[in-house]
Short mmCIF file of C-alpha atoms in Angstrom, two decimals:
data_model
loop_
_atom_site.label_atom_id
_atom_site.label_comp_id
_atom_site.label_asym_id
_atom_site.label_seq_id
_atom_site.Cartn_x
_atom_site.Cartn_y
_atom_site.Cartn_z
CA UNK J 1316 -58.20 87.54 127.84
CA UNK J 1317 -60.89 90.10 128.15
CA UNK J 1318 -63.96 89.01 129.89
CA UNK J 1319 -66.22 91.25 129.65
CA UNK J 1320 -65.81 92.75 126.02
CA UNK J 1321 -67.56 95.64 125.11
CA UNK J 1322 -69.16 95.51 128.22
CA UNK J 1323 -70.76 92.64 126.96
CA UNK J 1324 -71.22 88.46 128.27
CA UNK J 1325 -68.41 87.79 125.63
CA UNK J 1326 -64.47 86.97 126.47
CA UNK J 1327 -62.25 87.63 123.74
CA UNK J 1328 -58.37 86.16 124.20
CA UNK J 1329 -55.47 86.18 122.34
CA UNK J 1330 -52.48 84.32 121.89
CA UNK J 1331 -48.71 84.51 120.41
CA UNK J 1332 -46.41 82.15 120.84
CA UNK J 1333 -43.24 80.35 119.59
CA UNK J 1334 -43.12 76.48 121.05
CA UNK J 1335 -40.21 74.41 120.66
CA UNK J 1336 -40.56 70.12 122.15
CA UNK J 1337 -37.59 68.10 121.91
CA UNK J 1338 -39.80 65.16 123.95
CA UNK J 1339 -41.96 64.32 121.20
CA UNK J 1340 -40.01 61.59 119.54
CA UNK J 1341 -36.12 60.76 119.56
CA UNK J 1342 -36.48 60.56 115.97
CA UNK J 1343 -37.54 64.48 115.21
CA UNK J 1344 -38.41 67.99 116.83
CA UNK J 1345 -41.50 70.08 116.55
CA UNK J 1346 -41.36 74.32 116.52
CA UNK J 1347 -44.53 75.91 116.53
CA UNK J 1348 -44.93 79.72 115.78
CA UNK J 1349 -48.11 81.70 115.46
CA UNK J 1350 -51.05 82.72 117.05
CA UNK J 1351 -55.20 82.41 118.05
CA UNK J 1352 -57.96 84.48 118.99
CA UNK J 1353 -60.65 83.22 120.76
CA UNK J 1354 -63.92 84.21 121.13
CA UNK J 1355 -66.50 82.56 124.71
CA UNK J 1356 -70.15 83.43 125.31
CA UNK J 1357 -71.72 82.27 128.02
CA UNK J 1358 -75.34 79.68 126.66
CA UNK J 1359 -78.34 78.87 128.25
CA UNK J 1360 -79.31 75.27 128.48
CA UNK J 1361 -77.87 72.27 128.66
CA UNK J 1362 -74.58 73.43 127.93
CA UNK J 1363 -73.37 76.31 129.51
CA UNK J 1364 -70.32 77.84 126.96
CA UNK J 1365 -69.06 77.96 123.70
CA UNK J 1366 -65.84 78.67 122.97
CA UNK J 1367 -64.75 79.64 119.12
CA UNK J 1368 -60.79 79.97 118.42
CA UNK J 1369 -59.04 80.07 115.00
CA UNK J 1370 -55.50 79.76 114.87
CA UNK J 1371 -52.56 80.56 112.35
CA UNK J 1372 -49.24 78.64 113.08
CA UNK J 1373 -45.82 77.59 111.19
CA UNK J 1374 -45.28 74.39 112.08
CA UNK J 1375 -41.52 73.04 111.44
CA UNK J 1376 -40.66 69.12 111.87
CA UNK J 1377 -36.77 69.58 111.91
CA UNK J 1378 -33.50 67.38 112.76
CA UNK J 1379 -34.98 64.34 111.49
CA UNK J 1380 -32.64 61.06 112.05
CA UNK J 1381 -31.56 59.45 108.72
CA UNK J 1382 -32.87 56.29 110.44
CA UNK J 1383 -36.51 57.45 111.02
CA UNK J 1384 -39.31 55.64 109.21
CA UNK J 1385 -39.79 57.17 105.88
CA UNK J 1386 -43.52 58.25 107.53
CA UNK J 1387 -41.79 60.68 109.41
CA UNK J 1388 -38.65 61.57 107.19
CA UNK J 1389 -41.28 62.87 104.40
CA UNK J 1390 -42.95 65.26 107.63
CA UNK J 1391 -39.56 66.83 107.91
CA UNK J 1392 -39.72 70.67 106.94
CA UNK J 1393 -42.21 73.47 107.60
CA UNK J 1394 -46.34 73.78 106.93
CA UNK J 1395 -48.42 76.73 107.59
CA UNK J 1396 -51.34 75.73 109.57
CA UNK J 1397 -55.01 77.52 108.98
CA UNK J 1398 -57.41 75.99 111.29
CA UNK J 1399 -60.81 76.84 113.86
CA UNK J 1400 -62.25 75.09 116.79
CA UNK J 1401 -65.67 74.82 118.33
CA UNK J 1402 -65.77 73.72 121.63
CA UNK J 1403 -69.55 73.67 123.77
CA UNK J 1404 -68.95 72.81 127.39
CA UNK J 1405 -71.41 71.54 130.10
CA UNK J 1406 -70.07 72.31 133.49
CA UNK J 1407 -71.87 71.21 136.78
CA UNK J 1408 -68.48 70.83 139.36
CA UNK J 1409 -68.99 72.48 142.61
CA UNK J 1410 -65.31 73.09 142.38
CA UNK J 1411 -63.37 74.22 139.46
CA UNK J 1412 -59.74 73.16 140.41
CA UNK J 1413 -60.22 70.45 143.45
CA UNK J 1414 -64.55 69.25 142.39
CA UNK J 1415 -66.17 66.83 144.88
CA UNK J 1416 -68.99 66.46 142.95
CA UNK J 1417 -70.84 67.12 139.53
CA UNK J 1418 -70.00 66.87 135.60
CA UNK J 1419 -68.24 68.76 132.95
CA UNK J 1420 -68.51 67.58 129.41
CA UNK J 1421 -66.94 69.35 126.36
CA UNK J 1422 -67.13 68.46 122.47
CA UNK J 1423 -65.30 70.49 120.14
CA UNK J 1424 -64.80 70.39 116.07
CA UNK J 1425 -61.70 70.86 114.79
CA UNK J 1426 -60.84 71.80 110.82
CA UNK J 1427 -58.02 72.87 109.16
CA UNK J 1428 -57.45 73.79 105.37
CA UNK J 1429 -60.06 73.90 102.85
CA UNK J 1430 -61.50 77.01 102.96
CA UNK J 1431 -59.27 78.54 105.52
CA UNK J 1432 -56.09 77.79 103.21
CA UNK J 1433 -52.79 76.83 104.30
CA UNK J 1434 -50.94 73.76 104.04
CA UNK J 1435 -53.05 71.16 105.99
CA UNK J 1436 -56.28 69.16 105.50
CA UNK J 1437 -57.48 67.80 108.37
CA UNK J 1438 -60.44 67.84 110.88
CA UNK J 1439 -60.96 66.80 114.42
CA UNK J 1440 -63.54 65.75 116.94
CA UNK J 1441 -63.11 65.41 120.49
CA UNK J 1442 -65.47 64.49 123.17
CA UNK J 1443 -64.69 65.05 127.08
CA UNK J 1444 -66.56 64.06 130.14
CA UNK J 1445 -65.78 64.18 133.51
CA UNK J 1446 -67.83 62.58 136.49
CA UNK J 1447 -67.60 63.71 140.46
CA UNK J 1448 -69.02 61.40 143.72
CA UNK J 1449 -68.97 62.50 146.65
CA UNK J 1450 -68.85 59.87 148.87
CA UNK J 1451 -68.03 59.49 152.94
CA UNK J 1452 -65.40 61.73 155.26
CA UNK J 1453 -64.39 63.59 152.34
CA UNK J 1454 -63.81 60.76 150.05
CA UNK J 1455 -64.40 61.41 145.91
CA UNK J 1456 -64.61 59.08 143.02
CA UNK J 1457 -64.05 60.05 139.44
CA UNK J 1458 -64.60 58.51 136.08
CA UNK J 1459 -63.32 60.40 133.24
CA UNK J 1460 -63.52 59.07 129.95
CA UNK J 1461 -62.31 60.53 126.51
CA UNK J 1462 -62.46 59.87 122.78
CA UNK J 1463 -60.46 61.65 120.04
CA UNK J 1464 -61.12 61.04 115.95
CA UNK J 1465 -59.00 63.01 113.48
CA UNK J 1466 -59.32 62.23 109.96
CA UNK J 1467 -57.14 63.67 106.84
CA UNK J 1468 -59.33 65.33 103.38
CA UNK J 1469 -59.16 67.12 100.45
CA UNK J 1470 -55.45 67.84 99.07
CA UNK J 1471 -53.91 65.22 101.85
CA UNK J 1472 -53.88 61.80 101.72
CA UNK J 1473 -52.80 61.23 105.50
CA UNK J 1474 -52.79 63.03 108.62
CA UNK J 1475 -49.62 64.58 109.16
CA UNK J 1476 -47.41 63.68 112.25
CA UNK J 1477 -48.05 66.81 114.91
CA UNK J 1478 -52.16 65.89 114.49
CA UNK J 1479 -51.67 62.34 115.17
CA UNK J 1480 -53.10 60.74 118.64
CA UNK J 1481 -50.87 59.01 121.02
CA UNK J 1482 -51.23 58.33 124.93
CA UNK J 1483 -48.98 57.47 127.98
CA UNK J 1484 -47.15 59.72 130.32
CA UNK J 1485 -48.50 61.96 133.62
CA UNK J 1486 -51.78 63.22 131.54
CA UNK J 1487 -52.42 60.17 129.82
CA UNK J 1488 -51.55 56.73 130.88
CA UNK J 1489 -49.62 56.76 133.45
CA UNK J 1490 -47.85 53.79 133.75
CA UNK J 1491 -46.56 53.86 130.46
CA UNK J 1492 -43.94 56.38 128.58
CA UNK J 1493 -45.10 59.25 127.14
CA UNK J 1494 -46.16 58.89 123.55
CA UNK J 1495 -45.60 55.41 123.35
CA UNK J 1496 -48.89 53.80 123.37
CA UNK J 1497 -49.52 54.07 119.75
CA UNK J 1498 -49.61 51.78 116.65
CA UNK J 1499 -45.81 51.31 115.76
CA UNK J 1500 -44.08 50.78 112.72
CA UNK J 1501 -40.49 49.18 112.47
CA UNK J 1502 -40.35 49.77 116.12
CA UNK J 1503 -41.32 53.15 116.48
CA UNK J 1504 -44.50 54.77 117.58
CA UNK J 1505 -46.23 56.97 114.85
CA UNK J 1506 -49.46 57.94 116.21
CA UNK J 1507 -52.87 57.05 115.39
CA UNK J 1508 -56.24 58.55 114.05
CA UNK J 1509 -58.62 57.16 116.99
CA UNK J 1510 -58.06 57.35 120.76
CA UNK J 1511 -60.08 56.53 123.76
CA UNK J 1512 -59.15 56.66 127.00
CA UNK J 1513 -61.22 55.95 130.54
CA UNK J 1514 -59.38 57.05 134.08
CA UNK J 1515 -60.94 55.92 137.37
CA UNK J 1516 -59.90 57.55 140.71
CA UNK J 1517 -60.50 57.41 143.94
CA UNK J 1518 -58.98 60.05 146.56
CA UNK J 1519 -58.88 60.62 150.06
CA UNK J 1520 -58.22 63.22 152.25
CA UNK J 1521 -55.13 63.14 154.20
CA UNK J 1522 -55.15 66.88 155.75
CA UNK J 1523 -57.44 69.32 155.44
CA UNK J 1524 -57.92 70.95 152.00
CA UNK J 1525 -54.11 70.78 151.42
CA UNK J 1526 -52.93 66.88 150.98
CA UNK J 1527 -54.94 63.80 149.29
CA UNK J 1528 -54.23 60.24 148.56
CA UNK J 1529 -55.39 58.78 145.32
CA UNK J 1530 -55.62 55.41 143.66
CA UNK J 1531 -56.25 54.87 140.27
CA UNK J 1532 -57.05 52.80 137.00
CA UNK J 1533 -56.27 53.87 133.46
CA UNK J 1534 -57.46 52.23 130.20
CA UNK J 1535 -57.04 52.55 126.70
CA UNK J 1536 -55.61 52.86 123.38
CA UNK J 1537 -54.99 54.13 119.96
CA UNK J 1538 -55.89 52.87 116.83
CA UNK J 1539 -54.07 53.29 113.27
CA UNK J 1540 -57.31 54.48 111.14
CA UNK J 1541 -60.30 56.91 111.94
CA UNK J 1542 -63.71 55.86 113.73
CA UNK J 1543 -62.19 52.16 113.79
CA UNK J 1544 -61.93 50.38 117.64
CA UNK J 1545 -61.44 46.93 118.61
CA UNK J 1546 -61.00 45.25 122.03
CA UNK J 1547 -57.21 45.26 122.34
CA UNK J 1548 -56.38 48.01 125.01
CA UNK J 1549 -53.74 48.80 127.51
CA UNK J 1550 -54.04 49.37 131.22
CA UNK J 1551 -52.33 50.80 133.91
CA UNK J 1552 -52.84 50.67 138.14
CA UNK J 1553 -51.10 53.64 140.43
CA UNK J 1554 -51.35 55.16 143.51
CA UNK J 1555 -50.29 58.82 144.45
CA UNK J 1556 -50.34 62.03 146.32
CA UNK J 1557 -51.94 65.17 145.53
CA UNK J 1558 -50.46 68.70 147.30
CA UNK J 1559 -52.91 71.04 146.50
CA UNK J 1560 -51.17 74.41 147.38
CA UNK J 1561 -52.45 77.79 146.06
CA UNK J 1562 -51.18 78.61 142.87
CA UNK J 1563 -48.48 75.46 142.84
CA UNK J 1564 -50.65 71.95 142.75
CA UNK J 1565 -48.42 69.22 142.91
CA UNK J 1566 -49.56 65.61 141.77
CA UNK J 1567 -46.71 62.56 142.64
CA UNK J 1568 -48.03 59.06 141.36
CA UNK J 1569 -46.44 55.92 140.89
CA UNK J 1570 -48.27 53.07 138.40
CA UNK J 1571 -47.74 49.90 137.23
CA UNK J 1572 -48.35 48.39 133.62
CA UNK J 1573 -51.32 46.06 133.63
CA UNK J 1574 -52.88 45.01 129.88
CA UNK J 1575 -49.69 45.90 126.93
CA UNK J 1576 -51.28 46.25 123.49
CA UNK J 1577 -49.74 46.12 120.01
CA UNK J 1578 -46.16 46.86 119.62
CA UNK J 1579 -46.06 48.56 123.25
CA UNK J 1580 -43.06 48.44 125.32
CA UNK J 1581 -43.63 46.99 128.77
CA UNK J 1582 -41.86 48.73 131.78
CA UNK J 1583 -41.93 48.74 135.03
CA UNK J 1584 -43.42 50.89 137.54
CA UNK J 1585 -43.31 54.34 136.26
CA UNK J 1586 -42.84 57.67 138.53
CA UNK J 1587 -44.84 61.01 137.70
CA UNK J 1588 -44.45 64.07 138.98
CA UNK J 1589 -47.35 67.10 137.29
CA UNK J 1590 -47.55 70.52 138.03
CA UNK J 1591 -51.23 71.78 138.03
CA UNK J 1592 -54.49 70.77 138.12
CA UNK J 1593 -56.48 68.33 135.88
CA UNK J 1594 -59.89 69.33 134.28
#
């Protein structure tokens, strides 16, 4: 990335990469080749950056299992990938990796296809917001909540399998396995077209700027069809520690299953470990 280009309030980044995820299903794998640019400029106002990327990427769903459902044996082989992003982001934190206070909200568009070609017809919206309290002897409370739509058009009659929502694992919900809270069919989780999602934490300082305690409450679900809720959800409760050494954050949680939904597993308690910082 380039922050200042052309000597100019404008960052200009690039990317190449080649991704391969054998965790995404035991059913299938994902490869993901290609590259972005990205282009930031700093806004006055309410919210303080936008953030422009398009992306071109190969993306190959390979070493199906004969006993998939036929949803996901008719993803299997390779699409090319055309797509651009707008995301406009508010940011008030008085801290961008450990905040004690303030807000940062982000919405972003997503589309692929149509009149950027490739394979894939499909567009995205995503909104992000994330609330700091300070409260007493170094005690913060957070309430984050998120809500993803993605929605199929024009040449495709369904959104294909790597744009699909799910939630669960260390990012997600925590208490459940990743991927698997989801609608499900014939047992196996296939991803949705709506998401929301609302986390609740409260941490406490243990030593000074280095170890934290943390409780916290996770909520939510996904739903099979675009800009459609209802009130089933699922729910998790955890506690944890947070290591915040420079340059190597640790997070170690531990949470419980509360509220199952749909076709979701239920578990026990479930152990996370995440490297890095959440924003």
């Amino acid at each position: 990335t380039e922050p200042w280009f052309m000597g100019r309030k404008l960052s200009l980044g690039g990317e190449l990469y080649r991704t391969v995820r054998k965790n995404l299903s035991s059913y299938y794998n994902e490869r993901r080749m290609g590259g972005a640019v990205t282009l930031g400029k700093p806004l006055r106002g309410f919210f303080h950056r936008a953030n422009l990327r398009y992306g071109l990427e190969d993306i190959n769903i390979y070493d199906v299992a004969t006993n998939a459902v036929q949803r996901i044996q008719n993803e299997e082989g390779s699409r090319l990938v055309s797509s651009i992003k707008l995301s406009l982001i508010h940011d008030s934190r008085d801290n961008y990796f450990v905040p004690t206070r303030g807000v940062r909200l982000m919405l972003a568009g997503r589309v692929s296809g149509g009149p950027l070609a490739g394979d894939v017809d499909m567009y995205g919206l995503e909104a992000d917001v994330s609330a700091f309290y300070p409260l007493w002897f170094g005690h913060v409370f957070n309430l984050r909540g998120r809500v993803d739509v993605v929605q199929e058009y024009g040449n495709d009659d369904d959104v294909r399998i790597f744009d699909r929502l799910f939630l669960g694992g260390a990012r997600t919900m925590r208490g459940f396995k990743y991927r698997h809270v989801a609608p499900y069919e014939e047992g196996e989780p296939i991803g949705g077209k709506t998401s929301a999602l609302l986390t609740a934490e409260y941490t406490v300082p243990i030593t000074r700027k280095i170890l934290r305690g943390v409780v916290f409450y996770d909520i939510g679900n996904v739903w099979m069809d675009s800009y459609e809720m209802d009130a089933t959800y699922c729910s998790d409760v955890g506690v944890g520690l947070r290591l915040d050494v420079p340059n190597f954050p640790i997070r170690l949680e531990y949470a419980w299953p509360q509220e199952i939904c749909g076709d979701v597993e239920r578990t026990g308690g479930r152990f996370n470990v995440w490297l890095g910082y959440g924003f």
